[in-house]
CSV table of C-alpha atoms and ligand atoms in Angstrom, one decimal:
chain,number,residue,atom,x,y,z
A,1,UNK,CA,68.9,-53.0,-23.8
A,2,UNK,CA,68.4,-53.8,-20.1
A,3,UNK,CA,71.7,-53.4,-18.0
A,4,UNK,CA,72.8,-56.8,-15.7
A,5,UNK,CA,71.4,-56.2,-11.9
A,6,UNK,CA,75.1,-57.1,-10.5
A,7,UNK,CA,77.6,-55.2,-12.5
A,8,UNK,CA,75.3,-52.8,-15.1
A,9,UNK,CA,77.0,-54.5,-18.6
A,10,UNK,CA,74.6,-54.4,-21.0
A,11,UNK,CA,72.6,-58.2,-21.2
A,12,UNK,CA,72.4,-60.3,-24.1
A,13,UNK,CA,68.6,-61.3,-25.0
A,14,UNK,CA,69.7,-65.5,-24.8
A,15,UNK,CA,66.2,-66.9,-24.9
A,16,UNK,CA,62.5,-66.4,-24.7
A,17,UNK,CA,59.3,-68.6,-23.0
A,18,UNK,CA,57.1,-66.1,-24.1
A,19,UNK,CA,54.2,-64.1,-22.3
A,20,UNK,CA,53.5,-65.4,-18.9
A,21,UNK,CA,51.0,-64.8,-15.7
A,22,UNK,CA,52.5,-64.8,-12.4
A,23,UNK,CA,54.0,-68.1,-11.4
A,24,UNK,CA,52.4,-68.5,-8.0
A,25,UNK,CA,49.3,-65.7,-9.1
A,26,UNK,CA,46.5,-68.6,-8.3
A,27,UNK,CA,43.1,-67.4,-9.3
A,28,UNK,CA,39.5,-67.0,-8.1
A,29,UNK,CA,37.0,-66.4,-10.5
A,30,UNK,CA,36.7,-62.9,-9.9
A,31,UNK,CA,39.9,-62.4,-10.7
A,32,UNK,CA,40.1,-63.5,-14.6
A,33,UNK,CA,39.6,-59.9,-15.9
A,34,UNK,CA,42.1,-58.3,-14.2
A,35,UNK,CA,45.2,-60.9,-14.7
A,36,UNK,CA,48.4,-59.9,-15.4
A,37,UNK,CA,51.4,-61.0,-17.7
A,38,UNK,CA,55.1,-59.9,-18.7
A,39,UNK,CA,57.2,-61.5,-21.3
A,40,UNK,CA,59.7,-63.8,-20.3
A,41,UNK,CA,62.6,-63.5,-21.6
A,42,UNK,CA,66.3,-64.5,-20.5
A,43,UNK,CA,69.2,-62.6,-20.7
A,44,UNK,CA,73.1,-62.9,-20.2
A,45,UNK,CA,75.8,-60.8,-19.0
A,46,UNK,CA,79.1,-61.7,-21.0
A,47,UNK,CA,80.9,-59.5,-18.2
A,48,UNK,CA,80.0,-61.4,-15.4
A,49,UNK,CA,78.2,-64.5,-16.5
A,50,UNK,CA,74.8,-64.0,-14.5
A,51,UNK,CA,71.8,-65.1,-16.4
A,52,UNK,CA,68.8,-63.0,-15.2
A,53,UNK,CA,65.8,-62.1,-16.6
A,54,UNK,CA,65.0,-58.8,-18.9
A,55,UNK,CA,62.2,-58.3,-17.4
A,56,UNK,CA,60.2,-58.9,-14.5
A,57,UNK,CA,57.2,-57.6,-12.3
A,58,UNK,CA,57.4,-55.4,-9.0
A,59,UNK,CA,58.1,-58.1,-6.3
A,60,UNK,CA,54.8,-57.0,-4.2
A,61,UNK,CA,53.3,-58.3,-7.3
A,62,UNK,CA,54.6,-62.3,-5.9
A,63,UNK,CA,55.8,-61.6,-2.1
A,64,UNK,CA,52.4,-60.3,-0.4
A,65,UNK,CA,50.0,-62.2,2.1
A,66,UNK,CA,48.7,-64.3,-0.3
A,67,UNK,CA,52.2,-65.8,-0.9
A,68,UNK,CA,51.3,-69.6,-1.4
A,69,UNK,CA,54.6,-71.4,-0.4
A,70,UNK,CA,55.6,-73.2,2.6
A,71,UNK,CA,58.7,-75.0,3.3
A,72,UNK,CA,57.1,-77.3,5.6
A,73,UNK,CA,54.8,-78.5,3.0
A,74,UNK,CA,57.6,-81.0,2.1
A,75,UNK,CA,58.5,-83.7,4.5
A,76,UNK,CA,61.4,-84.2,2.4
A,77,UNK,CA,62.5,-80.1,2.5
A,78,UNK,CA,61.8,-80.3,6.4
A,79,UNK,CA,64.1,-82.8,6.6
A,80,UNK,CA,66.8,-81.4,4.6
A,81,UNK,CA,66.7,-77.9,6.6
A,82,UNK,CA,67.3,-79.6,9.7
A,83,UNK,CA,70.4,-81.3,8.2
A,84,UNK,CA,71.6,-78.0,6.2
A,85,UNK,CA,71.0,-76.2,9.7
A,86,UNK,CA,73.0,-79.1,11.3
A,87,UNK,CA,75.6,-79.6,9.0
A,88,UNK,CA,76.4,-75.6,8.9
A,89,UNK,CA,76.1,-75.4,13.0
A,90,UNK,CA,78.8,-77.9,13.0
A,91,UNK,CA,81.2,-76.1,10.7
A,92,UNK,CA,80.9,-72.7,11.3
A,93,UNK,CA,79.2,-71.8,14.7
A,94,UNK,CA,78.4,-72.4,18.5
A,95,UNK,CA,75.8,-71.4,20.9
A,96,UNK,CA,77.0,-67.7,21.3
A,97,UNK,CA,76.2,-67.3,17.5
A,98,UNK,CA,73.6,-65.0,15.3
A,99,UNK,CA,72.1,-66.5,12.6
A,100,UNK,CA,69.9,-64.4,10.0
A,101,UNK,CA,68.0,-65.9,7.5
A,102,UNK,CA,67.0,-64.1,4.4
A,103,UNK,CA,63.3,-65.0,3.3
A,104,UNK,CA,63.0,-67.3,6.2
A,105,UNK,CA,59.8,-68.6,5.2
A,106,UNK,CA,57.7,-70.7,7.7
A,107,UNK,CA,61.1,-71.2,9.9
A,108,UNK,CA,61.8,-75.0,8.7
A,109,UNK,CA,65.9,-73.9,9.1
A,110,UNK,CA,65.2,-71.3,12.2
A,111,UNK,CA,63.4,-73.8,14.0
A,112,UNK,CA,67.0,-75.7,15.2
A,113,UNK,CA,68.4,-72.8,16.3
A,114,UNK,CA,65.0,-71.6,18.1
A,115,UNK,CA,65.6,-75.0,19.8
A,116,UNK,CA,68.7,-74.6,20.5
A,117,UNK,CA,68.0,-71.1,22.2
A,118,UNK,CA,70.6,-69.4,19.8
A,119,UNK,CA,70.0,-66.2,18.7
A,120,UNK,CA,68.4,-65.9,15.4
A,121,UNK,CA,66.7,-63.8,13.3
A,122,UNK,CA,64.5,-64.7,10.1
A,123,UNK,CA,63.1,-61.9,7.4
A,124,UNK,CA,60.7,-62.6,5.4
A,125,UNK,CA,58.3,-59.7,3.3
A,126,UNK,CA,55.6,-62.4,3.1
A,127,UNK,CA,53.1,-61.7,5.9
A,128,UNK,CA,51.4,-65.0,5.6
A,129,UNK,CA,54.6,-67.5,5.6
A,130,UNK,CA,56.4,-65.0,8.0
A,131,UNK,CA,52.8,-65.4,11.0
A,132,UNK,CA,53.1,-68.9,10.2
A,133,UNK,CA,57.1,-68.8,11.7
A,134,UNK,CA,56.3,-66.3,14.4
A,135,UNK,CA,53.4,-68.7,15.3
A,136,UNK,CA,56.1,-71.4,16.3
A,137,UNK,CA,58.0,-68.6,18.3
A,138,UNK,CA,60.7,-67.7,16.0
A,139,UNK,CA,61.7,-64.2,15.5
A,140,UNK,CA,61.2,-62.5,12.2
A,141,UNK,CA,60.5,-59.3,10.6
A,142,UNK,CA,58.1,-58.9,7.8
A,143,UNK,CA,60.1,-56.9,5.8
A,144,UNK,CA,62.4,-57.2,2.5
A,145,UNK,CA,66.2,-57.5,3.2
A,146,UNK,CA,68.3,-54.5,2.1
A,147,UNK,CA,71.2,-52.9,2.6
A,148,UNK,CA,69.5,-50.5,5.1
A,149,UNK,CA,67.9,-53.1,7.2
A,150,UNK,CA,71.3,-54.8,7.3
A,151,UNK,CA,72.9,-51.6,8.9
A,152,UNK,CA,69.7,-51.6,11.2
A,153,UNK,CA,69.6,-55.3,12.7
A,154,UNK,CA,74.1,-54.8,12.6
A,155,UNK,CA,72.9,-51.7,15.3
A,156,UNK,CA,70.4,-53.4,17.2
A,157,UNK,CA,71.6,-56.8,17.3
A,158,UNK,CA,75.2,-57.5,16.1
A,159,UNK,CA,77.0,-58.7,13.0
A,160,UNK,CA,76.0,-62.3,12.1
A,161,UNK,CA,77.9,-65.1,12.2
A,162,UNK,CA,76.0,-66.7,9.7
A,163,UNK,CA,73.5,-65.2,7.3
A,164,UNK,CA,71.4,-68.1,5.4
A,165,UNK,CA,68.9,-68.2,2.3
A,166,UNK,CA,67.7,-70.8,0.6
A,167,UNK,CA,65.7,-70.3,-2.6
A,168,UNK,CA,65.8,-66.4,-1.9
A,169,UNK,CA,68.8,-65.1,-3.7
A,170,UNK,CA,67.5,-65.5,-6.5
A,171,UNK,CA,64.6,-63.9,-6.5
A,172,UNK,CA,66.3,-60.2,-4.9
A,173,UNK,CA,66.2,-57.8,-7.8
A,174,UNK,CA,68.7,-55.2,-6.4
A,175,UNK,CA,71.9,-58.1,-5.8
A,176,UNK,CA,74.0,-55.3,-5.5
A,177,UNK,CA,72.7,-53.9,-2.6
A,178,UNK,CA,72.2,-57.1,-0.9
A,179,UNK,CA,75.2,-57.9,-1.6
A,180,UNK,CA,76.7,-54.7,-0.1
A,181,UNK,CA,74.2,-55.6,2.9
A,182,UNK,CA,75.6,-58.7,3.6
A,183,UNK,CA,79.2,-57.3,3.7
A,184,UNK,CA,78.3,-55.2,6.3
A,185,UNK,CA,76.4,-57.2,8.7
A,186,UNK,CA,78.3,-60.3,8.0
A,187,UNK,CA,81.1,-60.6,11.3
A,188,UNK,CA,84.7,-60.9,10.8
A,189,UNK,CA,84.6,-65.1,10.8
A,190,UNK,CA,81.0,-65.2,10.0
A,191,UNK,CA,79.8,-66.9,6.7
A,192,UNK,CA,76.9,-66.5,4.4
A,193,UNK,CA,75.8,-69.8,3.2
A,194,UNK,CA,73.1,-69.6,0.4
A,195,UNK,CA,71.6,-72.4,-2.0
A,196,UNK,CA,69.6,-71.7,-5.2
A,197,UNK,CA,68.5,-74.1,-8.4
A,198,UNK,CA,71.9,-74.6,-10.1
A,199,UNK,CA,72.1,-73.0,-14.1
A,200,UNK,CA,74.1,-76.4,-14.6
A,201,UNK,CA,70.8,-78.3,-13.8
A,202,UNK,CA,68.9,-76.4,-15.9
A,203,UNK,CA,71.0,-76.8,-18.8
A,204,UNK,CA,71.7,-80.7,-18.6
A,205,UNK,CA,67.8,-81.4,-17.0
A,206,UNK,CA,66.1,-79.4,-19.7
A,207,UNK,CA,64.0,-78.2,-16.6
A,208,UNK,CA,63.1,-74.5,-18.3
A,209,UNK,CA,60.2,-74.6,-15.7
A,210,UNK,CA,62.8,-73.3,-13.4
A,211,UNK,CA,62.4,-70.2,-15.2
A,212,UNK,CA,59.7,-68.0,-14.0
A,213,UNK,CA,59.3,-64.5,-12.3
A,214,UNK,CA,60.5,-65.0,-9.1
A,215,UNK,CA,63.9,-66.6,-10.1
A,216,UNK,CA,65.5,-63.6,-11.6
A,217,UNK,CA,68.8,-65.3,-11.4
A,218,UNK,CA,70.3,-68.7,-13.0
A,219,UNK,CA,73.5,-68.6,-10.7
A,220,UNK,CA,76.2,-70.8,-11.8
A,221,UNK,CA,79.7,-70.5,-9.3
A,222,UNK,CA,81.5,-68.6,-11.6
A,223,UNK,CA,78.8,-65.6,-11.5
A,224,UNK,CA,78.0,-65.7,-7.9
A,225,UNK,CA,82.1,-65.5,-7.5
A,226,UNK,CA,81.6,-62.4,-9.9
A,227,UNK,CA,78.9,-61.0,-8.1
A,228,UNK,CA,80.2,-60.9,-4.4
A,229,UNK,CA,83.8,-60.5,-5.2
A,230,UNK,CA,83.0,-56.4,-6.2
A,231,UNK,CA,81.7,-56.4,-2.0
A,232,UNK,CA,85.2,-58.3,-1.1
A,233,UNK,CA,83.6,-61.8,-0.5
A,234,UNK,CA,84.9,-64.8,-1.4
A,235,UNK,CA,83.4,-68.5,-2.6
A,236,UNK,CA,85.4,-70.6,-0.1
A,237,UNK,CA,82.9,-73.8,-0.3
A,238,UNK,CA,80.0,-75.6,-2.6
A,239,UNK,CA,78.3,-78.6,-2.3
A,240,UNK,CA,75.6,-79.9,-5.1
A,241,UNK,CA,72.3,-80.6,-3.4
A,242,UNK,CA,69.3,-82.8,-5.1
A,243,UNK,CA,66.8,-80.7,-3.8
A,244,UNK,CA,64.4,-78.4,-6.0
A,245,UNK,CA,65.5,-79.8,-9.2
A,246,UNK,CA,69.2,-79.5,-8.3
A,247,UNK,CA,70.5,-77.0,-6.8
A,248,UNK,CA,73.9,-75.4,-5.3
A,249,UNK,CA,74.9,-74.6,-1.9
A,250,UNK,CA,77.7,-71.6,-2.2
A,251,UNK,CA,79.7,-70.8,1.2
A,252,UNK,CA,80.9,-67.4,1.0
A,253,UNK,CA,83.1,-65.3,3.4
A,254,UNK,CA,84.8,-62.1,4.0
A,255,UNK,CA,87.9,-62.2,1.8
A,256,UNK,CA,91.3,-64.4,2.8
A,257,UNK,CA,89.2,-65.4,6.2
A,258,UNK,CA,88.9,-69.1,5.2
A,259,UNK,CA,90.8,-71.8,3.0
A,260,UNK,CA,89.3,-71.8,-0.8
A,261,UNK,CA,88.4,-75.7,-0.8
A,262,UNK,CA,89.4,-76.9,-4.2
A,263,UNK,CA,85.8,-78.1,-5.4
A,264,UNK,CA,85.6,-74.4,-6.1
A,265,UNK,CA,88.3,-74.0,-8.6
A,266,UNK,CA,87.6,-77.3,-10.2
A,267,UNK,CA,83.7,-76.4,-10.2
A,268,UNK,CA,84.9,-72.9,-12.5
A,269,UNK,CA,87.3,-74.4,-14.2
A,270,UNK,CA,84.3,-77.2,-15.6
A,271,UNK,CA,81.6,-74.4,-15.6
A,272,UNK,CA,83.6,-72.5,-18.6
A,273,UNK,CA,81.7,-75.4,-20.9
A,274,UNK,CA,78.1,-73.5,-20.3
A,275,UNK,CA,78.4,-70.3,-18.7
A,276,UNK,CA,78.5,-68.8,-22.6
A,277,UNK,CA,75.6,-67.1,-24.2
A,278,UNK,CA,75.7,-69.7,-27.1
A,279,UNK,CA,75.3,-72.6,-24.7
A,280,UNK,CA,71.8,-70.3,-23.6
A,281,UNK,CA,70.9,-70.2,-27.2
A,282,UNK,CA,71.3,-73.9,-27.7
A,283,UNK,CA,68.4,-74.5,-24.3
A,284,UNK,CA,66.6,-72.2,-26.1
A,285,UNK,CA,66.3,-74.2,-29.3
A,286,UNK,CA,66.1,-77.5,-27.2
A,287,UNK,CA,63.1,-76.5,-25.4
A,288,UNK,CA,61.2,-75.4,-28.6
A,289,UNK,CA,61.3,-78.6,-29.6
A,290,UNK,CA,60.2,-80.0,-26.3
A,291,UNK,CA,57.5,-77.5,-26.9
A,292,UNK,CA,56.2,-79.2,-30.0
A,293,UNK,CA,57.0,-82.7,-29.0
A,294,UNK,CA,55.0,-82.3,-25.8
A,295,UNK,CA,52.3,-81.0,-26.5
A,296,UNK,CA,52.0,-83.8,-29.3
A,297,UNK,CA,52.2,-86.4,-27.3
A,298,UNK,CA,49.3,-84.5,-24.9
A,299,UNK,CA,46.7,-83.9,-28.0
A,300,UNK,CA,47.5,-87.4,-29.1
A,301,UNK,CA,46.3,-88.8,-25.7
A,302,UNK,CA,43.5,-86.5,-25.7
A,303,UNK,CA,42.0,-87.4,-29.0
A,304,UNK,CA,42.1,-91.3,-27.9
A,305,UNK,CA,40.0,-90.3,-25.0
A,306,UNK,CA,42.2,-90.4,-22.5
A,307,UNK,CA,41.6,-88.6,-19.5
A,308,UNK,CA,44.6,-86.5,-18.2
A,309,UNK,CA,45.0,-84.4,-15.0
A,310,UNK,CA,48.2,-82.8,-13.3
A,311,UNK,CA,49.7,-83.3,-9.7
A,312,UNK,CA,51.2,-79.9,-8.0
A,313,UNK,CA,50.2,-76.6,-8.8
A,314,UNK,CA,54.0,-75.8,-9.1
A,315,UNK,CA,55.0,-72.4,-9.5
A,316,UNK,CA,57.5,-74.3,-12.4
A,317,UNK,CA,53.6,-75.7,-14.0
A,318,UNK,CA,52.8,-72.2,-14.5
A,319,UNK,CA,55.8,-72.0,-17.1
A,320,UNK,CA,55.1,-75.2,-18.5
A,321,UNK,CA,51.4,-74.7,-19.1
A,322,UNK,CA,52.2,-71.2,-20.3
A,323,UNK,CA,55.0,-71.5,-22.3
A,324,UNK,CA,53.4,-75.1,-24.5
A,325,UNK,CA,49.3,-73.5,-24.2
A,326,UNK,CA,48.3,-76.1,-22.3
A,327,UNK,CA,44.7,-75.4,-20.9
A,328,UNK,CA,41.6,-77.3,-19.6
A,329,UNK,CA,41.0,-78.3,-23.1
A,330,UNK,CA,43.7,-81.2,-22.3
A,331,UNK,CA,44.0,-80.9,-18.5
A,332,UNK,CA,40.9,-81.5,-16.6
A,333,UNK,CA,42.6,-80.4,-13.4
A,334,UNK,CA,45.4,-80.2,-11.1
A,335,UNK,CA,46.0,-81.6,-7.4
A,336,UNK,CA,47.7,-79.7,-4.8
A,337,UNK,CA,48.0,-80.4,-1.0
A,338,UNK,CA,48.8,-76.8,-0.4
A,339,UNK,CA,45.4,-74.8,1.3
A,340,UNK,CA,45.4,-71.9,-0.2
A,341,UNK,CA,45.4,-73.1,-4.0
A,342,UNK,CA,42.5,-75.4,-3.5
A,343,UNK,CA,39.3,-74.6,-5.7
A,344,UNK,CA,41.2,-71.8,-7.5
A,345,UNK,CA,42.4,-71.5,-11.1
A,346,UNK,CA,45.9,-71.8,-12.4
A,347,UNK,CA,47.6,-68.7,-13.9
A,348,UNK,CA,47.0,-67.8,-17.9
A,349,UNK,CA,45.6,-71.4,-18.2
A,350,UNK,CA,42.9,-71.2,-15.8
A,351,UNK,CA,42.6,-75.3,-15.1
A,352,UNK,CA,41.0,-75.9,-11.6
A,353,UNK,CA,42.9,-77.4,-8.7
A,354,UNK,CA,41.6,-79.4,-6.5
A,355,UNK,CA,43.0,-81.2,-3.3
A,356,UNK,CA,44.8,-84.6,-3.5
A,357,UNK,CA,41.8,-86.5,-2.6
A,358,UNK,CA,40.2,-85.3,-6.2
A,359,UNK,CA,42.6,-87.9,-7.9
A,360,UNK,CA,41.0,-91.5,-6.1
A,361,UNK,CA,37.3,-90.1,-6.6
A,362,UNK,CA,38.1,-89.4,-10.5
A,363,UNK,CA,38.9,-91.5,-13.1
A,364,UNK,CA,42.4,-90.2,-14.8
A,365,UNK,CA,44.8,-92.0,-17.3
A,366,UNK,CA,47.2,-90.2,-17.0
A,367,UNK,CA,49.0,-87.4,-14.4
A,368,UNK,CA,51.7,-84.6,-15.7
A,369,UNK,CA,54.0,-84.2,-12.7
A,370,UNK,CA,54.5,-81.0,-12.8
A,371,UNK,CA,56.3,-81.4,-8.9
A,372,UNK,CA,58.7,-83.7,-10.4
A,373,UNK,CA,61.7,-82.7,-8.2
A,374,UNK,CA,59.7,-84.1,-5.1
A,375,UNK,CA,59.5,-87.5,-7.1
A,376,UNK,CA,60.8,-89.6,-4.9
A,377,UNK,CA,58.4,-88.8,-1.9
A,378,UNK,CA,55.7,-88.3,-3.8
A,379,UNK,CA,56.2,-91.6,-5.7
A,380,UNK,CA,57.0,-93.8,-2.4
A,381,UNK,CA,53.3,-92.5,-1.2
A,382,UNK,CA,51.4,-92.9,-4.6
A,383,UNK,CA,51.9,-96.5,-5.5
A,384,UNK,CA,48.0,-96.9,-6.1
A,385,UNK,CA,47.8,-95.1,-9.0
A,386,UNK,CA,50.4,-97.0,-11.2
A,387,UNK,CA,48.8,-100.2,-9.4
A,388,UNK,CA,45.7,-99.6,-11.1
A,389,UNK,CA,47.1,-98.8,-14.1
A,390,UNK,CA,47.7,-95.0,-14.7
A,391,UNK,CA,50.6,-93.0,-15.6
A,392,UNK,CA,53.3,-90.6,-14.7
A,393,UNK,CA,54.5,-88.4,-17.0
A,394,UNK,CA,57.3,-85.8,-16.8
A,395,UNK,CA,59.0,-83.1,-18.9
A,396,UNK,CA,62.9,-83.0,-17.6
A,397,UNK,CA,65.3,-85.9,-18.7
B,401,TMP,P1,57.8,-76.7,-5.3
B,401,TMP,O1,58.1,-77.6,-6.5
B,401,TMP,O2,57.9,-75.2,-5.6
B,401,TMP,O3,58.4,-77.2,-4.1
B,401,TMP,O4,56.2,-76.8,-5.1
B,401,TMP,C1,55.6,-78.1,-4.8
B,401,TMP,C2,54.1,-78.0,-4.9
B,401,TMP,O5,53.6,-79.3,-5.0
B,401,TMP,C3,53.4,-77.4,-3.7
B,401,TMP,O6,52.3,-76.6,-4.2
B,401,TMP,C4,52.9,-78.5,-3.0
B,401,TMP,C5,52.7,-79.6,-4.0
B,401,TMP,N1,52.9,-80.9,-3.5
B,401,TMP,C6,51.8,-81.8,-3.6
B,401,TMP,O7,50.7,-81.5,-4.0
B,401,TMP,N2,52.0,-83.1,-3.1
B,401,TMP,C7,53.2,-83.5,-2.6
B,401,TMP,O8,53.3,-84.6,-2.2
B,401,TMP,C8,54.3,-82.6,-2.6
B,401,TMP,C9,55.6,-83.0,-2.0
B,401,TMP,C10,54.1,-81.3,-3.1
């Protein structure tokens, strides 16, 4: 039995969704033969209450130069880095500050503080995503965060004053040592301010799609208070965010430095509902029968001729598509606006994507969106489609 990644207990097996390909592993042609797949399978830790995944593949496997995700791709995301980077300047620092951000992507947060000419500092193992920030001037290293680099850019630089990650944490195998790596470079007052998709989402939105291999953590409060606490950091703020499906902000900092704000104890006291391994059994059970009603409805569509396609080659699709065997038999293809997933094929179901344009010059019935936590701005730009008479489907409530 595999032992938890933040405090070694022995994990639970919760769940499974089965043998999957690599979320964002888009293909060429070439590359059918030689795809690779793990099972996925979700675990819990009655010690400390992470949910993680048994098993997962090496991270070069996802994080390498063909890493096909970029912040900026989202008007919406742009938009709410600026305000996060805003929001936290505000609170916590001032123009004498360092600010490191962990997985720091294209620089959508780095850029305010670039403009702001405060020193900053992004990391991001993803050569492609990382030229594409150092391209707008911001500084980065290519490199994955560990405890090591942390004692390295404490030695060059200084201690940080804030260390930020958004959508990151959760995809760090070794927690521990990240954890222990933010203890040290973190500065006396500093704060670490990190957001993820929130386990409380998952559970209430049905939205298993969050589960793939790159999130190798379902954080809830009350783990992420377990995890840190063993480095002497403490959860002194949250806030819920609507972005990526739903997610939470956690404010961390070095123990009795800061007020606890209250929305902290009142967030563990109502997380004690879910953060059980029977609550994980009980998604489990929903989602089979998601399974089943989905891809009912799909093969009933299907056999009355309707045409169906998907919009956004998500990395969550890849579950989705996976986990229900949904394949070009019922999908004829998939939009994306990103570059680099055009004209390839999506992982283990191998359905082509295509650019946005592909959608007005084919005729479609109906479209799975598989983005569905960028609804609203994708929505407020695609009125034609409902207008002549298509439509959306979705699989979260
Ligand atoms: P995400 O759910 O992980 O943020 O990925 C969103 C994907 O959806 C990404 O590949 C870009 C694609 N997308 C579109 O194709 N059209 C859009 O309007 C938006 C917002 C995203």
């Amino acid at each position: 039995m595999q032992k938890c990644q933040s405090c070694s207990h022995s994990l639970i097996k919760s769940f499974s969704l089965g043998k999957q390909p690599i979320a964002n592993g888009f293909l060429k042609k070439e590359d059918l033969k030689n795809e690779f797949f793990y099972k996925l399978d979700i675990g819990y830790c009655k010690s400390c209450t992470l949910v993680q995944l048994l098993e997962h593949p090496a991270p070069v496997k996802m994080f390498n130069e063909n890493y096909p995700f970029f912040s900026s791709q989202s008007s919406y995301m742009k938009k709410h880095f600026l305000a996060e980077a805003e929001e936290i300047y505000n609170k916590y620092l001032n123009q004498n500050s360092f600010v490191v951000e962990l997985g720091c992507n294209d620089g959508c947060f780095l850029q305010f503080f670039k403009d702001k000419k405060i020193t900053h500092l992004g990391i991001d193992p993803s050569s492609n995503v990382a030229n594409a920030a150092k391209q707008k001037k911001i500084n980065v290293i290519d490199a994955f965060f560990d405890s090591s680099l942390a004692s390295k850019i404490r030695e060059d630089h200084s201690t940080a004053n804030l260390i930020y990650a958004a959508n990151v944490m959760c995809h760090i195998a070794n927690i521990s040592d990240i954890a222990l790596g933010i203890s040290k470079l973190l500065a006396k007052e500093g704060v670490l301010v990190f957001e993820d998709p929130y386990l409380g989402d998952i559970l209430k939105l049905g939205s298993y799609d969050q589960i793939y291999d790159e999130h190798l953590y379902y954080f809830s409060a009350t783990s992420v208070e377990n995890i840190f606490k063993q480095f002497n950091l403490e959860l002194i703020d949250l806030k819920h965010l609507d972005v990526h499906g739903g997610s939470m902000r956690y404010t961390l900092a070095h123990k009795g430095q800061y007020p606890v704000n209250n929305c902290v104890h009142e967030t563990l006291e109502k997380e004690k509902k879910f953060t059980n391994n029977q609550s994980l059994k009980n998604f489990g059970d929903k989602i089979q029968r998601h399974r089943h009603e989905f891809i009912t409805v799909l093969k009933n569509l299907k056999s009355k001729g309707f045409k169906i396609a998907g919009y956004g080659a998500t990395s969550k699709s890849t579950t989705v598509l996976n986990y229900c065997g949904i394949d070009n038999s019922i999908l004829d293809f998939i939009t994306d606006t990103t570059p680099i997933k055009k004209n390839k094929l999506t992982p283990g179901t191998h359905i082509p994507i295509y650019g946005r344009e592909h959608l007005d010059s084919h005729t479609v019935d109906y479209v799975i969106l598989f983005a569905w936590n960028h609804k609203k701005e994708i929505f407020e730009k695609e009125t034609k489609f409902k207008k002549n008479g298509g439509h959306w489907i979705w699989h979260t409530q």
